[in-house]
Amino acid sequence: MPESPSEPDEATVDAVGKLVAAFETVEQARGQLYAFHRLTGSADFALDEAAEALRKAGHSEWAEQIQSELIGLNVLPERWTFQLVEEYDDGYYAAFRELTRDVSGDLAGGRRHLHEERIKRRRRTDGRPGHEMGRPST
């Protein structure tokens, strides 16, 4: 039964909640992709120091091999990590985000965390400081 006449039924709230939870997992994956991008770039720039140290230590052949074979190497065919990030953001991520917003907009009045809002309503102590309900989620 809906919490109020303007709110969706519990099954709808639960279904939208599952979709939002799946999108939150995609957000987490996106963060990991950005971390991969940053770490890979940092490692590539660190190779400059390694090659220079090898040169100074008298191992110019290894330094040259690192310089010519490893520095600037594509992580996937024809792709550096920034291209992976952009393609993920513009493709899968954008489609997932848009559909999640559309579904929550249509079925939950745009309140993506209505499921959690209902849990908060049930678990808080009415009138106790720090337990205020606050404005509805958006």
PDB file of C-alpha atoms in Angstrom:
ATOM      1  CA  MET A   1       0.000   0.000   0.000  1.00  0.00           C
ATOM      2  CA  PRO A   2       1.398   3.466  -0.863  1.00  0.00           C
ATOM      3  CA  GLU A   3       2.624   5.686   1.991  1.00  0.00           C
ATOM      4  CA  SER A   4       0.309   8.453   0.711  1.00  0.00           C
ATOM      5  CA  PRO A   5      -2.148   8.747  -2.179  1.00  0.00           C
ATOM      6  CA  SER A   6       0.495  10.462  -4.353  1.00  0.00           C
ATOM      7  CA  GLU A   7       3.169   7.800  -3.822  1.00  0.00           C
ATOM      8  CA  PRO A   8       3.589   4.562  -5.781  1.00  0.00           C
ATOM      9  CA  ASP A   9       2.814   1.158  -4.314  1.00  0.00           C
ATOM     10  CA  GLU A  10       5.462  -0.863  -2.469  1.00  0.00           C
ATOM     11  CA  ALA A  11       6.179  -3.195  -5.412  1.00  0.00           C
ATOM     12  CA  THR A  12       6.898  -0.210  -7.668  1.00  0.00           C
ATOM     13  CA  VAL A  13       9.084   1.448  -5.037  1.00  0.00           C
ATOM     14  CA  ASP A  14      10.990  -1.825  -4.620  1.00  0.00           C
ATOM     15  CA  ALA A  15      11.452  -2.252  -8.390  1.00  0.00           C
ATOM     16  CA  VAL A  16      12.693   1.328  -8.855  1.00  0.00           C
ATOM     17  CA  GLY A  17      14.953   0.814  -5.840  1.00  0.00           C
ATOM     18  CA  LYS A  18      16.527  -2.210  -7.517  1.00  0.00           C
ATOM     19  CA  LEU A  19      17.151  -0.204 -10.689  1.00  0.00           C
ATOM     20  CA  VAL A  20      18.722   2.637  -8.697  1.00  0.00           C
ATOM     21  CA  ALA A  21      20.908   0.150  -6.801  1.00  0.00           C
ATOM     22  CA  ALA A  22      22.097  -1.286 -10.119  1.00  0.00           C
ATOM     23  CA  PHE A  23      22.924   2.240 -11.316  1.00  0.00           C
ATOM     24  CA  GLU A  24      24.854   2.885  -8.106  1.00  0.00           C
ATOM     25  CA  THR A  25      26.952  -0.182  -8.970  1.00  0.00           C
ATOM     26  CA  VAL A  26      27.591   1.332 -12.405  1.00  0.00           C
ATOM     27  CA  GLU A  27      28.659   4.567 -10.666  1.00  0.00           C
ATOM     28  CA  GLN A  28      31.108   2.537  -8.615  1.00  0.00           C
ATOM     29  CA  ALA A  29      32.425   0.815 -11.753  1.00  0.00           C
ATOM     30  CA  ARG A  30      32.814   4.221 -13.393  1.00  0.00           C
ATOM     31  CA  GLY A  31      34.902   5.380 -10.443  1.00  0.00           C
ATOM     32  CA  GLN A  32      37.098   2.325 -10.831  1.00  0.00           C
ATOM     33  CA  LEU A  33      37.489   3.071 -14.533  1.00  0.00           C
ATOM     34  CA  TYR A  34      38.627   6.609 -13.705  1.00  0.00           C
ATOM     35  CA  ALA A  35      41.048   5.183 -11.124  1.00  0.00           C
ATOM     36  CA  PHE A  36      42.403   2.806 -13.790  1.00  0.00           C
ATOM     37  CA  HIS A  37      42.809   5.771 -16.146  1.00  0.00           C
ATOM     38  CA  ARG A  38      44.669   7.854 -13.561  1.00  0.00           C
ATOM     39  CA  LEU A  39      46.904   5.003 -12.380  1.00  0.00           C
ATOM     40  CA  THR A  40      47.811   3.944 -15.902  1.00  0.00           C
ATOM     41  CA  GLY A  41      48.685   7.529 -16.828  1.00  0.00           C
ATOM     42  CA  SER A  42      50.795   7.927 -13.696  1.00  0.00           C
ATOM     43  CA  ALA A  43      52.663   4.722 -14.479  1.00  0.00           C
ATOM     44  CA  ASP A  44      53.319   5.895 -18.037  1.00  0.00           C
ATOM     45  CA  PHE A  45      54.821   9.174 -16.786  1.00  0.00           C
ATOM     46  CA  ALA A  46      56.860   7.288 -14.153  1.00  0.00           C
ATOM     47  CA  LEU A  47      58.477   5.360 -17.007  1.00  0.00           C
ATOM     48  CA  ASP A  48      60.261   8.582 -18.019  1.00  0.00           C
ATOM     49  CA  GLU A  49      62.086   8.583 -14.677  1.00  0.00           C
ATOM     50  CA  ALA A  50      62.851   4.883 -14.915  1.00  0.00           C
ATOM     51  CA  ALA A  51      64.304   5.246 -18.411  1.00  0.00           C
ATOM     52  CA  GLU A  52      66.388   8.233 -17.345  1.00  0.00           C
ATOM     53  CA  ALA A  53      67.685   6.352 -14.296  1.00  0.00           C
ATOM     54  CA  LEU A  54      68.632   3.398 -16.504  1.00  0.00           C
ATOM     55  CA  ARG A  55      70.492   5.751 -18.870  1.00  0.00           C
ATOM     56  CA  LYS A  56      72.396   7.316 -15.975  1.00  0.00           C
ATOM     57  CA  ALA A  57      73.255   3.855 -14.645  1.00  0.00           C
ATOM     58  CA  GLY A  58      74.785   2.954 -17.998  1.00  0.00           C
ATOM     59  CA  HIS A  59      71.937   0.856 -19.394  1.00  0.00           C
ATOM     60  CA  SER A  60      70.915   3.000 -22.345  1.00  0.00           C
ATOM     61  CA  GLU A  61      69.761  -0.012 -24.385  1.00  0.00           C
ATOM     62  CA  TRP A  62      67.086  -0.802 -21.789  1.00  0.00           C
ATOM     63  CA  ALA A  63      66.177   2.867 -21.493  1.00  0.00           C
ATOM     64  CA  GLU A  64      65.700   3.092 -25.253  1.00  0.00           C
ATOM     65  CA  GLN A  65      63.599  -0.055 -25.319  1.00  0.00           C
ATOM     66  CA  ILE A  66      61.319   1.328 -22.590  1.00  0.00           C
ATOM     67  CA  GLN A  67      61.138   4.652 -24.442  1.00  0.00           C
ATOM     68  CA  SER A  68      60.283   3.143 -27.807  1.00  0.00           C
ATOM     69  CA  GLU A  69      58.163   0.122 -26.810  1.00  0.00           C
ATOM     70  CA  LEU A  70      56.375   0.974 -23.573  1.00  0.00           C
ATOM     71  CA  ILE A  71      56.000   4.732 -23.127  1.00  0.00           C
ATOM     72  CA  GLY A  72      52.812   5.808 -24.890  1.00  0.00           C
ATOM     73  CA  LEU A  73      51.721   2.255 -25.696  1.00  0.00           C
ATOM     74  CA  ASN A  74      47.979   1.814 -26.280  1.00  0.00           C
ATOM     75  CA  VAL A  75      46.295  -0.081 -23.437  1.00  0.00           C
ATOM     76  CA  LEU A  76      43.901  -1.661 -25.946  1.00  0.00           C
ATOM     77  CA  PRO A  77      44.115  -1.597 -29.744  1.00  0.00           C
ATOM     78  CA  GLU A  78      44.036   2.073 -30.803  1.00  0.00           C
ATOM     79  CA  ARG A  79      42.948   3.166 -27.314  1.00  0.00           C
ATOM     80  CA  TRP A  80      44.471   5.014 -24.406  1.00  0.00           C
ATOM     81  CA  THR A  81      42.584   5.066 -21.115  1.00  0.00           C
ATOM     82  CA  PHE A  82      41.050   8.507 -21.699  1.00  0.00           C
ATOM     83  CA  GLN A  83      39.318   7.083 -24.763  1.00  0.00           C
ATOM     84  CA  LEU A  84      37.918   4.198 -22.722  1.00  0.00           C
ATOM     85  CA  VAL A  85      36.604   6.635 -20.125  1.00  0.00           C
ATOM     86  CA  GLU A  86      34.989   8.864 -22.754  1.00  0.00           C
ATOM     87  CA  GLU A  87      33.398   5.983 -24.635  1.00  0.00           C
ATOM     88  CA  TYR A  88      32.063   4.445 -21.418  1.00  0.00           C
ATOM     89  CA  ASP A  89      30.686   7.810 -20.262  1.00  0.00           C
ATOM     90  CA  ASP A  90      29.092   8.664 -23.595  1.00  0.00           C
ATOM     91  CA  GLY A  91      27.711   5.169 -24.251  1.00  0.00           C
ATOM     92  CA  TYR A  92      26.815   2.666 -21.552  1.00  0.00           C
ATOM     93  CA  TYR A  93      26.939   5.053 -18.596  1.00  0.00           C
ATOM     94  CA  ALA A  94      24.856   7.778 -20.282  1.00  0.00           C
ATOM     95  CA  ALA A  95      22.226   5.269 -21.448  1.00  0.00           C
ATOM     96  CA  PHE A  96      21.994   3.669 -17.990  1.00  0.00           C
ATOM     97  CA  ARG A  97      21.768   7.056 -16.226  1.00  0.00           C
ATOM     98  CA  GLU A  98      19.112   8.378 -18.612  1.00  0.00           C
ATOM     99  CA  LEU A  99      16.919   5.296 -18.387  1.00  0.00           C
ATOM    100  CA  THR A 100      17.220   5.238 -14.593  1.00  0.00           C
ATOM    101  CA  ARG A 101      16.128   8.894 -14.439  1.00  0.00           C
ATOM    102  CA  ASP A 102      13.267   8.233 -16.867  1.00  0.00           C
ATOM    103  CA  VAL A 103      11.971   5.245 -14.903  1.00  0.00           C
ATOM    104  CA  SER A 104      12.269   6.961 -11.520  1.00  0.00           C
ATOM    105  CA  GLY A 105      10.714  10.094 -13.011  1.00  0.00           C
ATOM    106  CA  ASP A 106       7.739   8.192 -14.371  1.00  0.00           C
ATOM    107  CA  LEU A 107       7.173   5.720 -11.546  1.00  0.00           C
ATOM    108  CA  ALA A 108       8.481   7.484  -8.432  1.00  0.00           C
ATOM    109  CA  GLY A 109       8.008  11.166  -9.192  1.00  0.00           C
ATOM    110  CA  GLY A 110      11.730  11.566  -9.823  1.00  0.00           C
ATOM    111  CA  ARG A 111      12.615  10.377  -6.330  1.00  0.00           C
ATOM    112  CA  ARG A 112      15.445   7.946  -7.047  1.00  0.00           C
ATOM    113  CA  HIS A 113      15.835   6.908  -3.418  1.00  0.00           C
ATOM    114  CA  LEU A 114      12.177   6.591  -2.457  1.00  0.00           C
ATOM    115  CA  HIS A 115      12.854   3.071  -1.151  1.00  0.00           C
ATOM    116  CA  GLU A 116      15.514   4.408   1.257  1.00  0.00           C
ATOM    117  CA  GLU A 117      13.283   7.368   2.112  1.00  0.00           C
ATOM    118  CA  ARG A 118      10.602   4.944   3.274  1.00  0.00           C
ATOM    119  CA  ILE A 119      13.158   2.995   5.313  1.00  0.00           C
ATOM    120  CA  LYS A 120      14.299   6.254   6.953  1.00  0.00           C
ATOM    121  CA  ARG A 121      10.683   7.117   7.750  1.00  0.00           C
ATOM    122  CA  ARG A 122      10.262   3.768   9.530  1.00  0.00           C
ATOM    123  CA  ARG A 123      13.621   3.701  11.350  1.00  0.00           C
ATOM    124  CA  ARG A 124      13.886   7.239  12.696  1.00  0.00           C
ATOM    125  CA  THR A 125      12.657   8.348  16.107  1.00  0.00           C
ATOM    126  CA  ASP A 126      10.035  11.035  15.567  1.00  0.00           C
ATOM    127  CA  GLY A 127      10.874  14.272  17.399  1.00  0.00           C
ATOM    128  CA  ARG A 128      14.414  13.224  18.338  1.00  0.00           C
ATOM    129  CA  PRO A 129      17.234  15.633  17.309  1.00  0.00           C
ATOM    130  CA  GLY A 130      19.262  14.208  14.445  1.00  0.00           C
ATOM    131  CA  HIS A 131      16.328  12.061  13.307  1.00  0.00           C
ATOM    132  CA  GLU A 132      14.512  14.753  11.311  1.00  0.00           C
ATOM    133  CA  MET A 133      12.906  13.519   8.107  1.00  0.00           C
ATOM    134  CA  GLY A 134      14.142  16.380   5.947  1.00  0.00           C
ATOM    135  CA  ARG A 135      12.948  17.190   2.467  1.00  0.00           C
ATOM    136  CA  PRO A 136      11.974  14.376   0.074  1.00  0.00           C
ATOM    137  CA  SER A 137      14.706  13.030  -2.177  1.00  0.00           C
ATOM    138  CA  THR A 138      14.969  14.325  -5.720  1.00  0.00           C
TER     139      THR A 138
END
